[in-house]
Structure formats: C-alpha cells, structure tokens
Coordinates of C-alpha atoms in Angstrom, one line a residue:
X117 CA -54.7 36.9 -77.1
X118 CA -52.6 34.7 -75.5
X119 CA -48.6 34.5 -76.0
X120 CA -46.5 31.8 -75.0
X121 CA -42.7 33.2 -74.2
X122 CA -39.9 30.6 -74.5
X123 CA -36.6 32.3 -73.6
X124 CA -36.0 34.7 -70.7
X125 CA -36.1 38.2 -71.8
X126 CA -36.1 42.0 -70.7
X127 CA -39.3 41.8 -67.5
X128 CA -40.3 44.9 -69.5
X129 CA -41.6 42.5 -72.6
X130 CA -44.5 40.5 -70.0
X131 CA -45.1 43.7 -68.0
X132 CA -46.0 46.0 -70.8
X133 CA -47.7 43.2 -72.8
X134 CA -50.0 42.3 -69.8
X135 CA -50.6 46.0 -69.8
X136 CA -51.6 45.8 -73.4
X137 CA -54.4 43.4 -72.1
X138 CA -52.3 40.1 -73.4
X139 CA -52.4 37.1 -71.3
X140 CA -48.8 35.7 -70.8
X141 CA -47.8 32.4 -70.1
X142 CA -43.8 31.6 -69.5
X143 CA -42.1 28.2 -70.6
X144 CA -38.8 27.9 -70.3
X145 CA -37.7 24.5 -69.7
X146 CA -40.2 22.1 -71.9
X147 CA -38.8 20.1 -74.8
X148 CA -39.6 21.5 -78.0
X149 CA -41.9 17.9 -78.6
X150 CA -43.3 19.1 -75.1
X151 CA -44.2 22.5 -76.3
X152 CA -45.9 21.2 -79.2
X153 CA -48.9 19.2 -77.5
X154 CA -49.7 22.8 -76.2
X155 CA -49.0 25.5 -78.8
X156 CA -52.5 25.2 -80.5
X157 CA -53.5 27.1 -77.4
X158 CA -51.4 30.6 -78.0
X159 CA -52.0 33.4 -80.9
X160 CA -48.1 34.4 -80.0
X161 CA -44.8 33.0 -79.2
X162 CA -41.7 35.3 -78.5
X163 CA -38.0 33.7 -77.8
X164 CA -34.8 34.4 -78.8
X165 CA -32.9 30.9 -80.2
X166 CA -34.0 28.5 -78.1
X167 CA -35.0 25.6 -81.0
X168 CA -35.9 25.9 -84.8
X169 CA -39.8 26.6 -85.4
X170 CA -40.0 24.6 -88.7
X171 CA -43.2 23.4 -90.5
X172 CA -43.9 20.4 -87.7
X173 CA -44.0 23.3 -85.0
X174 CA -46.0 25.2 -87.4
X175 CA -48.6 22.8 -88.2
X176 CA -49.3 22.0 -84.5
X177 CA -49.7 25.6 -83.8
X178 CA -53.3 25.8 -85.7
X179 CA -54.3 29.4 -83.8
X180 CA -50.9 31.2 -84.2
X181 CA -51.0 34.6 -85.5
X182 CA -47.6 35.9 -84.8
X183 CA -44.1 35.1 -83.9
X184 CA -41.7 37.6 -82.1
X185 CA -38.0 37.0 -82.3
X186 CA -36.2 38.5 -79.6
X187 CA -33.1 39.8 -82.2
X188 CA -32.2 40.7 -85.8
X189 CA -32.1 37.6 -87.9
X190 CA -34.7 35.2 -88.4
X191 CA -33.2 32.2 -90.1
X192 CA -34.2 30.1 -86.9
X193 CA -37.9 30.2 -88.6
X194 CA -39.5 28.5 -91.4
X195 CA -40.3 32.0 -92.9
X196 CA -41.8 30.8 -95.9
X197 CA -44.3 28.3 -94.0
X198 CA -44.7 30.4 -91.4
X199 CA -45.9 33.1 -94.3
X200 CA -48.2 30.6 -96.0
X201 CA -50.0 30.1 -92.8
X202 CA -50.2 33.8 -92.4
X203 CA -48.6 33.8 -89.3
X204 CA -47.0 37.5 -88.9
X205 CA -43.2 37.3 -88.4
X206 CA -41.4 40.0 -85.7
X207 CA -38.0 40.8 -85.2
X208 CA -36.1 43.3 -83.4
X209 CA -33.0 44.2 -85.3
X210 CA -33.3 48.0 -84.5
X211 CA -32.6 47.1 -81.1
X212 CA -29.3 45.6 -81.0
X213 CA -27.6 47.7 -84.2
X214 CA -25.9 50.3 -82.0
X215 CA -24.4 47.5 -80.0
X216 CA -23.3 45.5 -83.1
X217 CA -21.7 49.1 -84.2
X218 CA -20.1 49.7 -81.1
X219 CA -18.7 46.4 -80.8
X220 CA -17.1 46.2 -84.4
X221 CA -15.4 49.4 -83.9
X222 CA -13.9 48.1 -80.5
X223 CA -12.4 45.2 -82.8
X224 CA -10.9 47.0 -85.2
X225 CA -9.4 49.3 -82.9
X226 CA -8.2 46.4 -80.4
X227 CA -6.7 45.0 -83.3
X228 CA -5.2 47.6 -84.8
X229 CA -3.4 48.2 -81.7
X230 CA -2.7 44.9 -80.6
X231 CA -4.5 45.9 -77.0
X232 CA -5.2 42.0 -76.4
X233 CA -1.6 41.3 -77.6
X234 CA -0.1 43.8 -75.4
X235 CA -2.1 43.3 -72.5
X236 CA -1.6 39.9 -72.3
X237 CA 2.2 40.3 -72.4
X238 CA 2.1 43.1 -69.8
X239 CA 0.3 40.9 -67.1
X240 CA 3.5 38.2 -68.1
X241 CA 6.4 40.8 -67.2
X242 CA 7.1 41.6 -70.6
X243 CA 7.6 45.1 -71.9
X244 CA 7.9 45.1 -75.5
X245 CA 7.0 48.7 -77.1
X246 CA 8.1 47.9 -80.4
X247 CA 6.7 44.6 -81.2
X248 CA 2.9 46.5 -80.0
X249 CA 3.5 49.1 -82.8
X250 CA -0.5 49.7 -84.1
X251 CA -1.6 51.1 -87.4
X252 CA -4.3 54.1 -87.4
X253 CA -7.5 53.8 -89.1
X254 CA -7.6 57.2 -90.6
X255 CA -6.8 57.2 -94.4
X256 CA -8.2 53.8 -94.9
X257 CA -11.1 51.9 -97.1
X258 CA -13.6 50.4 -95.1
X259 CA -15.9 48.1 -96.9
X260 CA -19.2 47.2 -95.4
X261 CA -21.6 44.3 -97.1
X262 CA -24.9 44.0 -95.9
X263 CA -26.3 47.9 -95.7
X264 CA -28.9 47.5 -93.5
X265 CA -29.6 48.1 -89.3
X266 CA -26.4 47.0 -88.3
X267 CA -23.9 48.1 -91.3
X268 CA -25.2 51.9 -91.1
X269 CA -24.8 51.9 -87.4
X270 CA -21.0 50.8 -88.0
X271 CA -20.8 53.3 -90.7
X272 CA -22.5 56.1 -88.4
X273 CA -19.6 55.5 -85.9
X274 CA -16.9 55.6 -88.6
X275 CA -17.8 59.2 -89.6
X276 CA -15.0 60.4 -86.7
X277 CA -12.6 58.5 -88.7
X278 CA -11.0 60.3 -91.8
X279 CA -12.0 56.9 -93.9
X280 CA -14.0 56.1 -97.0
X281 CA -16.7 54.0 -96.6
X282 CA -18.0 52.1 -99.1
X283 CA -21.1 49.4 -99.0
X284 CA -22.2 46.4 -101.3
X285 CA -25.2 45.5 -101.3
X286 CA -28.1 43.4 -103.2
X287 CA -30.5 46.2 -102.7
X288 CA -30.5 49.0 -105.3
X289 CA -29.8 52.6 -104.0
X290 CA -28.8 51.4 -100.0
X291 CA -26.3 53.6 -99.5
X292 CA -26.0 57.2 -97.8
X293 CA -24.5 59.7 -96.4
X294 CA -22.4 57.4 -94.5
X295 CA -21.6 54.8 -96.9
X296 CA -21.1 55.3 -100.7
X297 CA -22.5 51.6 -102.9
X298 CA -20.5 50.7 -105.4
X299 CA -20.2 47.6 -107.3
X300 CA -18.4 44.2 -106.0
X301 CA -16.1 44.8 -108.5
X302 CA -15.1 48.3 -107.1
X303 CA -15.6 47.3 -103.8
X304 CA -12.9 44.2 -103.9
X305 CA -10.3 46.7 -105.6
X306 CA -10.6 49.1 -103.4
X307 CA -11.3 47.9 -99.7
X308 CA -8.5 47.8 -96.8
X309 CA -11.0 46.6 -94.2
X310 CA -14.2 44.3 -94.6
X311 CA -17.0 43.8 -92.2
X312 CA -19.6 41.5 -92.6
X313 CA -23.4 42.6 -91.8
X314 CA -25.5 40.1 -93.9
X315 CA -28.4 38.2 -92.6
X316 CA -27.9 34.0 -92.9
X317 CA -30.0 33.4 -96.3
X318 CA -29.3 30.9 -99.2
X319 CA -27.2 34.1 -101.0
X320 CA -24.5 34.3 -97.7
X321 CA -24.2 31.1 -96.7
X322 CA -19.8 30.2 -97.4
X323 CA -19.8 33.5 -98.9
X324 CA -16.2 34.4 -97.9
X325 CA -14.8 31.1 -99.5
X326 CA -11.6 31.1 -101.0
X327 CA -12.8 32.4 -104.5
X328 CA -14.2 35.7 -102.7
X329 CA -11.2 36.6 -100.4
X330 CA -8.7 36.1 -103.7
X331 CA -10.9 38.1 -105.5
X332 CA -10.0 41.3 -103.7
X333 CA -6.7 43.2 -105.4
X334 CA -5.4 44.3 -101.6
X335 CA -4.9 42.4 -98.5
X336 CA -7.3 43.2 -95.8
X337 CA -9.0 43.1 -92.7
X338 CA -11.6 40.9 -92.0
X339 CA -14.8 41.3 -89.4
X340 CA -17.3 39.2 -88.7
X341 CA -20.5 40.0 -86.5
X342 CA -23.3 38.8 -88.6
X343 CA -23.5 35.1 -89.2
X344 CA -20.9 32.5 -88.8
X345 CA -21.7 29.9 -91.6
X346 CA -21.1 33.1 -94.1
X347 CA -17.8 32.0 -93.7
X348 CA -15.7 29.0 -94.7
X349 CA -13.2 28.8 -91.9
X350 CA -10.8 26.6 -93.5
X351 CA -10.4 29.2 -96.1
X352 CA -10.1 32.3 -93.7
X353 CA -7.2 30.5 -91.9
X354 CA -5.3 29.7 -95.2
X355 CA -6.0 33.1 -96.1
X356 CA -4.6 34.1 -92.5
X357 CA -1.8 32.4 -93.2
X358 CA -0.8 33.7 -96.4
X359 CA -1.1 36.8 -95.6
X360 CA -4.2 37.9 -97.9
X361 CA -6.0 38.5 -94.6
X362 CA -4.1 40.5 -92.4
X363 CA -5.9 39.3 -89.3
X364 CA -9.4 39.1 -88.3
X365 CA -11.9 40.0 -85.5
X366 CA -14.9 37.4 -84.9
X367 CA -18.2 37.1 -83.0
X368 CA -19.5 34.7 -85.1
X369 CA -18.2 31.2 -85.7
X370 CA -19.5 28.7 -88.7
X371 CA -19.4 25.9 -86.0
X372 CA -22.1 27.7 -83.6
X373 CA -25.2 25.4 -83.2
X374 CA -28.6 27.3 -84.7
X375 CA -29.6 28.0 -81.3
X376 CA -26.5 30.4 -81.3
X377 CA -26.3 29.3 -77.0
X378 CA -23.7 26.7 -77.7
X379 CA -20.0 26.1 -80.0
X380 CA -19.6 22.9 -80.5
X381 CA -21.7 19.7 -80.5
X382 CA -20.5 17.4 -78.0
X383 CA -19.8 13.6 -79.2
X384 CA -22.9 11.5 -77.9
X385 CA -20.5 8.2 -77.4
X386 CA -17.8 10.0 -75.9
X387 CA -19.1 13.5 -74.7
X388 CA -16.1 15.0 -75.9
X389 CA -16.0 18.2 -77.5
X390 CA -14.0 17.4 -80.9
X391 CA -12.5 21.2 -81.9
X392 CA -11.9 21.6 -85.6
X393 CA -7.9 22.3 -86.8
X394 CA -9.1 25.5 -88.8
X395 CA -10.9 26.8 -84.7
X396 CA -7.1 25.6 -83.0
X397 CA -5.3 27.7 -85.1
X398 CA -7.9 30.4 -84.8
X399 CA -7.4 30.3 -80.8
X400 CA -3.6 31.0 -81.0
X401 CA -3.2 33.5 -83.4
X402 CA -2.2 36.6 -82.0
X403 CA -3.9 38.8 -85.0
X404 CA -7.3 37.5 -84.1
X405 CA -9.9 38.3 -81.8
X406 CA -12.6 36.0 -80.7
X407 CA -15.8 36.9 -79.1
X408 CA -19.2 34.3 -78.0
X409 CA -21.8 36.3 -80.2
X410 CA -22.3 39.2 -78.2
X411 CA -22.1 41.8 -79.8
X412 CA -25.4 42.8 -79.9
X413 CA -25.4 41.9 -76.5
X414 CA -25.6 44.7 -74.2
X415 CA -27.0 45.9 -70.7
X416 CA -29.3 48.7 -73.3
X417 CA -29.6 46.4 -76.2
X418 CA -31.3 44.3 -73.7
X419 CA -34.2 46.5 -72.9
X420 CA -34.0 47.6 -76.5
X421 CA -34.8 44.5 -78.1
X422 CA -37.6 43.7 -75.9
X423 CA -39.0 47.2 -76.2
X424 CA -39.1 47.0 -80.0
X425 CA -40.6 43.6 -80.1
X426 CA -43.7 45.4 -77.6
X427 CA -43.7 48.1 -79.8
X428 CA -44.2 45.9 -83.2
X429 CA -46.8 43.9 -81.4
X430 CA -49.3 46.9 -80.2
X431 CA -48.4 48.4 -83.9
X432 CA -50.3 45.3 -85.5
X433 CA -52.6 43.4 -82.7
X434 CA -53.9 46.3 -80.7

C-alpha cells in the first residue's frame, strides 16, 4: 500500500510504516489542485491541517482506503463522503489528551494567580503584592462539557484538587470516577469554572453565545482548548465586561483559519491583517490568557500522536 504524507510529522510515523512494509511518499509543498492530479495513486494519506479533504479531493482519490489525521478532531474532513466511499477515517486524539489536560490546568492556575499579570509588572519595576492577590481552586465547581479524551484527562489532574467535578455531555452514562454527569440544568446552577472539550460539529458550533453564558445562575470561569468557532467572541467579551465571566483562558480562537496554522486572513487588496474589536479587547485584558493552539502541542504529544496513528493503521491494514 502506498501512503501519501502531507504535513511534517514525528520521523517515527515513515520509519515504522516502511517497517510495516508501506511504501511512503512525502509532499509537503504541492497545492492542494496539485495534489489532486496524483492522489488516485495512494491507498493512504496522513496530515495534520494542512487543507480541507472535501468531496472534490475525495472523488479524485478513486483507490483511497484510509485517511490518518495527525490529531483529535476531524472536522477538516468530509466525514460523511469520505464514509460513503468507504474510505476508513483515523485520528489520534489519545495522543495529545494529557497535553490538553496539562495545559488547561496551567491556565486556570496562571489565572487564578495572576502569574502573567505579575510577571509582567515585575520585569517593569513594579512591586505590587496586593493588587496580585490569587484565589485557590480548592472548594470550587468545575464544570467540564465534552467527556471524552481530553475532558477526563483534565478531570484526572483535578483529583489533587479538593473540587467537585461535574461533566455534561450528549452521551448517556459518560461520566466517572472523576467527573459526576448531571444535567445542563444542574450543571449551569452549579458551576464556578467551565472548560470546554467538545469536538467542532453542527451541535457546538456558537455554542457559548450570549443565551448559554446568561443561562448559568453564578459567574464563572471560562476555558477554552477545544474549538474556537464554539464560541461567539463578541458575546464572551460583553460577558467579560459585565462581569458574568470573570475572566478567561484561550487556546482557541473563532477567527483561526480551518487549517488551524494561521489567525487571521490577510486582505488580498491591501495585505493587511484587519483584527476584529471583540480580539483588541481580548489582547489587553489583564484577566485573559491567550495561547496559539498548542495545547496539545508538546515535545511527548508529538511522538504520541504519530505513534497512535501507526498503531491504528497496523490495527486495520496489516
């Protein structure tokens, strides 16, 4: 079988797969028009973001049994095509989930104690003790929506916290030892702290609108490390503003272009970047943190992700 590999990955993914007997042929530059004249010539593809496989893709690539998504979502894909043609779809979300867990706990903890905040001021001269008072964690409500990889490996590293944890989800009977499911209901009454961990599908897409963040009785944290365009920004910075969110740690932004590489679309008569008003406030405020979609983005998730994707692929094909 022959596999065609379109981003840069882990040099354990070609090495192992030649191993495997798999012939493997590297493109990383080629348009995605470019790569079309030749993908009826490959059983496989594996990349990351690098373009949108959608039906025109699809149809030109008449001998393709599987595609391997280097990551945990795979809303890049034309899944339902892609099923219809009976083209096996493989992603990778074990790999990354300790990451993603790891990295929403350092947020909620930077925030909590202002660490940016008071770094920041530090490296200026200034000294100022009580204006960096934190809050502690312990004794609060986390609520986690989306139970899957990535929300039980946050709720695994909250169990050194004395917190409740609860999770929403549309799955019946998700939750576990870590994480107690309730209903929305019960979840929006009771929750101090919310963290996102839904894939992007129809159901999440402006989620967290307006509606949904006045809809819980408390105010509350907000984190984000799943998809941006769950989020209506607009609606998180009035919400900022008023106080209903109390601030807000994000590595996900709704203005991300779908190959998740890139923020903003430059202007093709200009080739200015035009930055939203609801992003400028975002960028100033002190009680939010910002991060470029890493945080399933480590030196281990690295050789994770590419080891799970090998894994899948002699689990089915050898």
């Amino acid at each position: 079988m022959k596999i065609l590999h379109l981003d840069t990955n882990h040099k354990l993914l070609i090495h192992q797969l030649n191993s495997l007997g798999f012939v493997n042929d590297e493109d990383y530059t080629s348009s995605k028009e470019e790569i079309e004249t030749k993908i009826q010539d490959y059983d496989g593809i594996i990349l990351r973001s690098r373009f949108t496989i959608d039906k025109t893709f699809l149809d030109a690539a008449k001998n393709l049994k599987f595609i391997g998504r280097v990551g945990a979502g795979l809303e890049n894909i034309d899944c339902d095509y892609a099923h219809l043609k009976g083209i096996e779809l493989i992603a990778a979300p074990e790999g990354n989930r300790n990451a993603v867990g790891e990295h929403t706990l350092g947020m909620l903890l930077s925030l909590f104690n202002k660490l940016n905040k008071a770094d920041a001021e530090v490296r200026q001269g200034k000294w100022l003790r009580e204006e960096n008072r934190g809050i502690e964690l312990d004794g609060k409500t986390v609520g986690l929506i989306g139970y899957g990889n990535m929300g039980k490996a946050f709720a695994k590293k909250l169990k050194g916290f004395d917190v409740e944890v609860l999770c929403y989800d549309i799955k019946a009977n998700a939750g576990d030892e870590n994480a107690k499911q309730v209903s929305l209901d019960e979840f929006q009454k009771k929750v101090d702290i919310l963290s996102l961990h839904t894939p992007q599908t129809p159901l999440t897409l402006k989620m967290v609108n307006s509606d949904f963040i006045n809809n819980f009785q408390k105010p509350f944290w907000f984190f984000n490390t799943a998809r941006g365009k769950s989020v209506v920004t607009e609606d998180l910075v009035i919400a900022l503003k008023s106080g209903k969110i109390l601030g807000a740690g994000l590595d996900v932004l709704e203005y991300e272009k779908a190959s998740f590489e890139n923020l903003f679309k430059k202007d093709v008569t200009s080739s200015a970047v035009e930055i939203p008003e609801a992003f400028q406030y975002l960028i100033k405020a002190q009680n939010v943190l910002l991060t470029p979609h890493v945080a399933g983005w480590t030196v281990e998730s690295k050789e994770k992700l590419a080891q799970t994707i090998v894994d899948k692929i002699k689990a089915k094909f050898c």
